[in-house]
Each structure stands twice: as C-alpha cells, then as structure tokens.
Amino acid sequence: KSGGIIVAPGVYDGISARLALEAGFETLYMSGAATTASMLGQPDLAIATQNDFVQNATMIAGLSPETPIICDADTGFGGPVMVARTVTAYARAGIAGLHIEDQVQSKRCGHLLGKQIAPVSEFIARIRAAVAARARLPGCDIVLIARTDAAQGFGMDEALKRLKLAIKAGADVAFVEGVRSHEELARTIEELSPTPVFLNVVHGGSTPDFTIEDAKALGVKIVIFPMISAVSAVHGIRAAFQSLKTTGSDVSTAKGMGPKQFFQVMGLDDAIEIDKAAGGEAYSDL
C-alpha cells in the first residue's frame, strides 16, 4: 500500500516482474493486454486464451510468492463453468485477486472504441459463478473484482447499476473501465461506498492521467498502471535496435551490464544461495 491505497504496476513477463519487485512495489498487476502482446505478439482482441493467462500468472506469482498479484481475467473466458474454472486456476496459482468484465466474449481492450456489452444477466451470472467457485475452494480468499465496460456506450447510470448488482451478487471490489473524469470517478466512489473502487490508468486511453495522489485523494483503494512496463519496453527495445543498426554495436545500449549483472537482476544470487543451502557448489565460481 501507499498511504492507504494499493498501487500495482503492470507486468507481463519475468523481466518486468523482477524489475517491479526490484523497485519495491508490494503488489503487481498482470495485464491481459501486455500478456497478449508479450506471449503472442498480438493486440488485445480476445486472442489470448485462459491457458495463456493462467500460465503467465503462475510464472509471475512464483517469482515472489509473498507478493500479491492481481490478474486480468477478461470475461472469465466463457460461460459460468469456464468462469469457475478460471477462478479455480488462478486461486491454485496463488493469485490474490482477479477482475471479470461484462464485454461480450469477442472483447477488446477497454480503452478502444466499439466495445459490445453482454446483457446484465450474463454479467451477473459470471460474478455468481466466480463467487461460487471461490466458496468451493477450502480457505480461498481470492478477491473478486467486478469490471464494467458499459460507461462508454451506455453511460455511467448503466455502469453503476451493473456494479451494484455485481456487489449484491458477491463481488468484493468495483471497477468502472474507461472512467472519463474526476467527477465520474468521485460519483462511482460515493455511490458504491463502502465497496472499494479500483482504477485503471492508461496514458492515451479513455481515462485522464490520474496520479497516485489524485486517486488517493478521491478515495480509490486500488490503482493499476497496466501498460507502464510494456510501453516502456517498446520504447527501450526499439531504441536499442535502432542503435545497433546505426552503430553496429551493443556497447552503448548495454550500459555496462554484462551477462552476470543481468542474471543478478533475474535472481541469480537467490539461486546460488538455494544451491549452497542444499550443500551444492555448482555455482561457487560464477
């Protein structure tokens, strides 16, 4: 937490997760858009599957089991049975929380235009299936976040109506995707109180560039920056490749980091300690 608000940067692979942990973040967010881009090289258009998301989430959670991970779960990847399977898979992977949305199955990024919204009855069935799946898992306390994308096409009245029904069905946290102003966010927090409100901040998307302090002042309880690592990676890797073409060398882009230094960022020292504790000496001369 940062002063009563949970701040979770978006990660999508082992490198981004390691760097977020190195920076001292206490909660991470696995972005579905960035996962789709990283694993498949595709846009966020419902191309990635449940298996893709769960595989990635399991790997990220395994890097630091004590660090809570919040994950995108899209629509739950199908009807109530698939929603239940998704919740179960995430829970068994050690995920702390997930959000399920009300777009149709052929969904798209929440900050693109033209979203199609499922009937409210279908959305609430997804939430009920998630709640029931959690209840069937002994000791499971995975946090269920209800997300609505209805504000874009149907307005805030419809979006808030859907979230109120989702909360009644057992959702723990409420999430209006694409909230368009401070006023809309303040209204969401006021009308849904005491349910915690979740905020997604993506530069260039539908939502204003809220800072952590903005979100905190308005009463947001969880704020994510899902694309912060993926977009930074695009800029950094693009610049490195352009430099290689121009200079014919990787010296300037390496910035003094050799293989051992890179592996240390990836947990080399921990791996050495595990080997030593087991009586091994395989890595004593690295």
CSV table of C-alpha atoms in Angstrom, one decimal:
chain,number,residue,atom,x,y,z
A,1,LYS,CA,0.0,0.0,0.0
A,2,SER,CA,1.0,3.6,-0.5
A,3,GLY,CA,-0.8,5.6,2.2
A,4,GLY,CA,-3.9,3.5,2.3
A,5,ILE,CA,-4.1,2.9,-1.5
A,6,ILE,CA,-2.8,-0.2,-3.2
A,7,VAL,CA,-0.6,0.7,-6.2
A,8,ALA,CA,0.1,-2.1,-8.7
A,9,PRO,CA,2.3,-1.6,-11.8
A,10,GLY,CA,1.5,-3.7,-14.8
A,11,VAL,CA,3.8,-6.6,-15.5
A,12,TYR,CA,3.7,-9.2,-18.3
A,13,ASP,CA,6.7,-11.5,-18.1
A,14,GLY,CA,9.6,-12.5,-15.8
A,15,ILE,CA,11.8,-9.5,-16.6
A,16,SER,CA,9.1,-6.9,-16.0
A,17,ALA,CA,8.0,-8.6,-12.8
A,18,ARG,CA,11.6,-8.8,-11.5
A,19,LEU,CA,12.1,-5.1,-12.1
A,20,ALA,CA,8.8,-4.2,-10.4
A,21,LEU,CA,9.9,-6.2,-7.4
A,22,GLU,CA,13.4,-4.6,-7.5
A,23,ALA,CA,11.7,-1.1,-7.5
A,24,GLY,CA,9.9,-2.1,-4.3
A,25,PHE,CA,6.3,-2.5,-5.4
A,26,GLU,CA,4.4,-4.6,-2.9
A,27,THR,CA,1.6,-5.6,-5.3
A,28,LEU,CA,1.8,-6.4,-9.0
A,29,TYR,CA,-0.8,-6.4,-11.8
A,30,MET,CA,-0.7,-8.9,-14.6
A,31,SER,CA,-2.0,-7.0,-17.6
A,32,GLY,CA,-4.0,-9.0,-20.1
A,33,ALA,CA,-3.2,-6.7,-23.0
A,34,ALA,CA,0.5,-6.8,-22.2
A,35,THR,CA,0.4,-10.6,-21.7
A,36,THR,CA,-1.3,-11.0,-25.1
A,37,ALA,CA,1.4,-8.8,-26.7
A,38,SER,CA,4.3,-10.5,-25.0
A,39,MET,CA,3.2,-14.1,-25.4
A,40,LEU,CA,1.6,-13.9,-28.8
A,41,GLY,CA,2.7,-10.6,-30.4
A,42,GLN,CA,-1.0,-9.8,-30.9
A,43,PRO,CA,-3.3,-6.9,-29.9
A,44,ASP,CA,-5.8,-7.1,-27.1
A,45,LEU,CA,-8.7,-8.5,-29.1
A,46,ALA,CA,-9.7,-11.7,-27.2
A,47,ILE,CA,-6.9,-13.6,-28.9
A,48,ALA,CA,-5.2,-15.0,-25.8
A,49,THR,CA,-6.8,-17.9,-24.0
A,50,GLN,CA,-7.4,-18.9,-20.4
A,51,ASN,CA,-4.4,-21.2,-20.6
A,52,ASP,CA,-2.2,-18.3,-21.8
A,53,PHE,CA,-3.3,-16.1,-18.9
A,54,VAL,CA,-3.0,-18.8,-16.2
A,55,GLN,CA,0.4,-19.9,-17.5
A,56,ASN,CA,1.7,-16.4,-17.3
A,57,ALA,CA,0.2,-15.7,-13.9
A,58,THR,CA,1.6,-18.9,-12.4
A,59,MET,CA,5.1,-18.0,-13.5
A,60,ILE,CA,4.9,-14.4,-12.2
A,61,ALA,CA,3.4,-15.4,-8.9
A,62,GLY,CA,6.1,-18.0,-8.5
A,63,LEU,CA,8.9,-15.4,-8.6
A,64,SER,CA,7.8,-13.9,-5.2
A,65,PRO,CA,5.1,-16.0,-3.6
A,66,GLU,CA,4.7,-13.4,-0.8
A,67,THR,CA,3.8,-10.6,-3.2
A,68,PRO,CA,0.1,-10.3,-4.1
A,69,ILE,CA,-0.7,-10.4,-7.8
A,70,ILE,CA,-3.9,-9.0,-9.3
A,71,CYS,CA,-4.7,-10.5,-12.7
A,72,ASP,CA,-6.9,-9.7,-15.7
A,73,ALA,CA,-9.4,-12.5,-16.3
A,74,ASP,CA,-11.2,-10.9,-19.3
A,75,THR,CA,-14.8,-12.2,-19.4
A,76,GLY,CA,-13.8,-15.4,-17.5
A,77,PHE,CA,-13.2,-17.0,-20.9
A,78,GLY,CA,-16.7,-18.4,-21.4
A,79,GLY,CA,-19.9,-19.2,-19.6
A,80,PRO,CA,-20.3,-19.9,-15.8
A,81,VAL,CA,-18.4,-23.2,-16.0
A,82,MET,CA,-15.4,-21.5,-17.6
A,83,VAL,CA,-15.6,-18.6,-15.2
A,84,ALA,CA,-15.5,-21.1,-12.3
A,85,ARG,CA,-12.5,-22.9,-13.9
A,86,THR,CA,-10.7,-19.6,-14.3
A,87,VAL,CA,-11.2,-18.6,-10.7
A,88,THR,CA,-10.0,-22.1,-9.6
A,89,ALA,CA,-7.0,-22.0,-11.8
A,90,TYR,CA,-5.9,-18.5,-10.6
A,91,ALA,CA,-6.5,-19.5,-7.0
A,92,ARG,CA,-4.4,-22.6,-7.3
A,93,ALA,CA,-1.6,-20.4,-8.9
A,94,GLY,CA,-1.6,-18.2,-5.8
A,95,ILE,CA,-3.2,-15.2,-7.4
A,96,ALA,CA,-4.5,-12.6,-4.9
A,97,GLY,CA,-7.3,-11.1,-7.0
A,98,LEU,CA,-8.8,-11.0,-10.5
A,99,HIS,CA,-11.3,-8.9,-12.4
A,100,ILE,CA,-14.1,-10.2,-14.6
A,101,GLU,CA,-15.8,-7.9,-17.1
A,102,ASP,CA,-19.1,-7.5,-18.9
A,103,GLN,CA,-18.0,-7.3,-22.5
A,104,VAL,CA,-19.1,-10.0,-25.0
A,105,GLN,CA,-16.7,-12.9,-25.4
A,106,SER,CA,-15.2,-11.3,-28.5
A,107,LYS,CA,-13.9,-8.5,-26.3
A,108,ARG,CA,-11.3,-5.8,-26.9
A,109,CYS,CA,-9.1,-3.6,-24.8
A,110,GLY,CA,-11.2,-1.4,-22.5
A,111,HIS,CA,-9.7,1.7,-24.0
A,112,LEU,CA,-10.6,1.0,-27.6
A,113,LEU,CA,-13.8,2.2,-29.2
A,114,GLY,CA,-16.7,0.0,-30.3
A,115,LYS,CA,-17.0,-2.3,-27.3
A,116,GLN,CA,-20.0,-4.6,-27.2
A,117,ILE,CA,-21.6,-5.3,-23.8
A,118,ALA,CA,-23.1,-8.5,-22.7
A,119,PRO,CA,-26.6,-8.5,-21.2
A,120,VAL,CA,-26.6,-7.6,-17.5
A,121,SER,CA,-28.0,-11.1,-16.6
A,122,GLU,CA,-25.0,-12.7,-18.3
A,123,PHE,CA,-22.6,-10.4,-16.4
A,124,ILE,CA,-24.1,-11.2,-13.1
A,125,ALA,CA,-24.1,-14.9,-13.9
A,126,ARG,CA,-20.3,-14.6,-14.4
A,127,ILE,CA,-19.9,-12.9,-11.0
A,128,ARG,CA,-22.1,-15.6,-9.3
A,129,ALA,CA,-20.1,-18.3,-10.9
A,130,ALA,CA,-16.9,-16.7,-9.6
A,131,VAL,CA,-18.3,-16.4,-6.1
A,132,ALA,CA,-19.5,-20.0,-6.1
A,133,ALA,CA,-16.1,-21.2,-7.3
A,134,ARG,CA,-14.3,-19.4,-4.6
A,135,ALA,CA,-16.7,-20.8,-2.0
A,136,ARG,CA,-15.9,-24.4,-3.1
A,137,LEU,CA,-12.1,-23.9,-2.5
A,138,PRO,CA,-11.2,-24.5,1.1
A,139,GLY,CA,-9.7,-21.4,2.7
A,140,CYS,CA,-9.7,-19.5,-0.5
A,141,ASP,CA,-9.8,-15.7,-0.1
A,142,ILE,CA,-9.1,-14.6,-3.7
A,143,VAL,CA,-10.5,-11.1,-4.3
A,144,LEU,CA,-13.2,-10.9,-6.9
A,145,ILE,CA,-13.3,-7.6,-8.8
A,146,ALA,CA,-16.3,-6.8,-10.9
A,147,ARG,CA,-15.5,-4.7,-14.0
A,148,THR,CA,-18.0,-3.0,-16.2
A,149,ASP,CA,-17.2,-1.5,-19.7
A,150,ALA,CA,-20.7,-0.2,-20.1
A,151,ALA,CA,-19.9,3.5,-19.4
A,152,GLN,CA,-18.5,4.0,-22.9
A,153,GLY,CA,-21.7,3.1,-24.8
A,154,PHE,CA,-24.4,3.3,-22.2
A,155,GLY,CA,-23.3,5.9,-19.7
A,156,MET,CA,-22.5,6.0,-16.0
A,157,ASP,CA,-26.0,5.2,-14.9
A,158,GLU,CA,-25.9,1.8,-16.6
A,159,ALA,CA,-22.4,1.2,-15.4
A,160,LEU,CA,-23.1,1.9,-11.8
A,161,LYS,CA,-26.4,-0.1,-11.9
A,162,ARG,CA,-24.4,-3.1,-13.2
A,163,LEU,CA,-21.8,-2.8,-10.4
A,164,LYS,CA,-24.4,-2.5,-7.7
A,165,LEU,CA,-25.9,-5.8,-8.9
A,166,ALA,CA,-22.4,-7.4,-9.1
A,167,ILE,CA,-21.7,-6.3,-5.5
A,168,LYS,CA,-25.0,-7.8,-4.4
A,169,ALA,CA,-24.0,-11.0,-6.2
A,170,GLY,CA,-20.8,-11.2,-4.1
A,171,ALA,CA,-18.1,-9.1,-5.8
A,172,ASP,CA,-15.6,-7.6,-3.4
A,173,VAL,CA,-14.3,-4.6,-5.4
A,174,ALA,CA,-15.9,-2.4,-8.2
A,175,PHE,CA,-14.2,-1.3,-11.4
A,176,VAL,CA,-15.6,1.1,-14.0
A,177,GLU,CA,-13.3,0.7,-17.0
A,178,GLY,CA,-12.8,3.9,-19.0
A,179,VAL,CA,-13.9,6.4,-16.4
A,180,ARG,CA,-13.7,9.7,-18.1
A,181,SER,CA,-13.4,12.4,-15.5
A,182,HIS,CA,-12.7,13.2,-11.8
A,183,GLU,CA,-16.4,13.7,-11.4
A,184,GLU,CA,-17.3,10.3,-12.8
A,185,LEU,CA,-14.7,8.7,-10.5
A,186,ALA,CA,-15.9,10.6,-7.5
A,187,ARG,CA,-19.5,9.6,-8.3
A,188,THR,CA,-18.5,6.0,-8.5
A,189,ILE,CA,-16.8,6.0,-5.2
A,190,GLU,CA,-19.7,7.8,-3.5
A,191,GLU,CA,-22.5,5.6,-4.9
A,192,LEU,CA,-20.7,2.3,-4.4
A,193,SER,CA,-19.4,3.0,-0.9
A,194,PRO,CA,-18.4,1.1,1.2
A,195,THR,CA,-17.3,-1.2,-1.6
A,196,PRO,CA,-13.6,-0.5,-2.6
A,197,VAL,CA,-13.2,1.1,-6.0
A,198,PHE,CA,-10.5,0.0,-8.5
A,199,LEU,CA,-9.0,2.5,-11.0
A,200,ASN,CA,-7.2,1.7,-14.3
A,201,VAL,CA,-4.8,4.4,-15.5
A,202,VAL,CA,-3.5,4.1,-19.1
A,203,HIS,CA,-1.9,7.1,-20.8
A,204,GLY,CA,-3.6,7.8,-24.1
A,205,GLY,CA,-6.7,5.9,-23.2
A,206,SER,CA,-10.2,7.0,-22.1
A,207,THR,CA,-9.3,7.8,-18.6
A,208,PRO,CA,-7.5,11.0,-17.5
A,209,ASP,CA,-3.9,10.7,-16.4
A,210,PHE,CA,-4.7,10.4,-12.7
A,211,THR,CA,-1.6,10.3,-10.4
A,212,ILE,CA,-1.4,8.1,-7.4
A,213,GLU,CA,-2.1,11.2,-5.2
A,214,ASP,CA,-5.1,12.0,-7.3
A,215,ALA,CA,-6.5,8.6,-6.9
A,216,LYS,CA,-5.8,8.6,-3.2
A,217,ALA,CA,-7.4,12.0,-2.6
A,218,LEU,CA,-10.6,10.8,-4.4
A,219,GLY,CA,-10.8,7.6,-2.3
A,220,VAL,CA,-9.7,5.0,-4.7
A,221,LYS,CA,-8.5,1.9,-2.9
A,222,ILE,CA,-6.6,0.1,-5.8
A,223,VAL,CA,-4.9,1.8,-8.8
A,224,ILE,CA,-3.1,0.0,-11.6
A,225,PHE,CA,-0.9,1.3,-14.3
A,226,PRO,CA,-1.1,-1.8,-16.6
A,227,MET,CA,0.9,-0.7,-19.6
A,228,ILE,CA,3.8,1.0,-17.8
A,229,SER,CA,6.3,-1.8,-18.4
A,230,ALA,CA,5.1,-2.9,-21.8
A,231,VAL,CA,5.1,0.6,-23.4
A,232,SER,CA,8.5,1.3,-21.8
A,233,ALA,CA,9.8,-1.9,-23.2
A,234,VAL,CA,8.7,-1.0,-26.7
A,235,HIS,CA,10.5,2.4,-26.5
A,236,GLY,CA,13.6,0.9,-24.9
A,237,ILE,CA,13.9,-2.1,-27.2
A,238,ARG,CA,13.1,-0.1,-30.3
A,239,ALA,CA,15.9,2.4,-29.4
A,240,ALA,CA,18.4,-0.4,-28.8
A,241,PHE,CA,17.7,-2.0,-32.2
A,242,GLN,CA,18.0,1.3,-33.9
A,243,SER,CA,21.3,1.9,-32.2
A,244,LEU,CA,22.6,-1.5,-33.3
A,245,LYS,CA,21.7,-0.7,-36.9
A,246,THR,CA,23.4,2.7,-36.6
A,247,THR,CA,26.5,1.9,-34.6
A,248,GLY,CA,27.0,-1.8,-35.4
A,249,SER,CA,27.5,-2.5,-31.6
A,250,ASP,CA,25.6,-3.2,-28.4
A,251,VAL,CA,28.0,-1.3,-26.2
A,252,SER,CA,26.0,1.9,-25.7
A,253,THR,CA,22.7,0.1,-25.1
A,254,ALA,CA,24.2,-2.4,-22.6
A,255,LYS,CA,25.2,0.5,-20.3
A,256,GLY,CA,27.9,-1.7,-18.7
A,257,MET,CA,25.6,-4.6,-17.9
A,258,GLY,CA,27.1,-8.0,-18.8
A,259,PRO,CA,25.5,-11.4,-18.5
A,260,LYS,CA,26.3,-11.9,-14.8
A,261,GLN,CA,24.8,-8.5,-13.9
A,262,PHE,CA,21.7,-9.3,-16.0
A,263,PHE,CA,21.3,-12.6,-14.3
A,264,GLN,CA,21.6,-11.0,-10.9
A,265,VAL,CA,18.6,-8.9,-11.7
A,266,MET,CA,16.8,-12.2,-12.6
A,267,GLY,CA,17.6,-13.7,-9.2
A,268,LEU,CA,21.0,-15.3,-9.7
A,269,ASP,CA,22.1,-14.6,-6.1
A,270,ASP,CA,19.0,-16.3,-4.7
A,271,ALA,CA,19.6,-19.3,-6.9
A,272,ILE,CA,23.2,-19.5,-5.6
A,273,GLU,CA,22.0,-19.4,-2.0
A,274,ILE,CA,19.5,-22.2,-2.6
A,275,ASP,CA,22.2,-24.3,-4.1
A,276,LYS,CA,24.5,-23.6,-1.2
A,277,ALA,CA,21.8,-24.4,1.4
A,278,ALA,CA,21.4,-27.8,-0.3
A,279,GLY,CA,25.1,-28.5,0.0
A,280,GLY,CA,25.9,-27.7,-3.6
A,281,GLU,CA,28.9,-25.9,-5.0
A,282,ALA,CA,27.8,-25.8,-8.7
A,283,TYR,CA,27.8,-22.0,-8.8
A,284,SER,CA,30.7,-21.2,-6.5
A,285,ASP,CA,32.9,-20.0,-9.3
A,286,LEU,CA,30.5,-17.8,-11.3
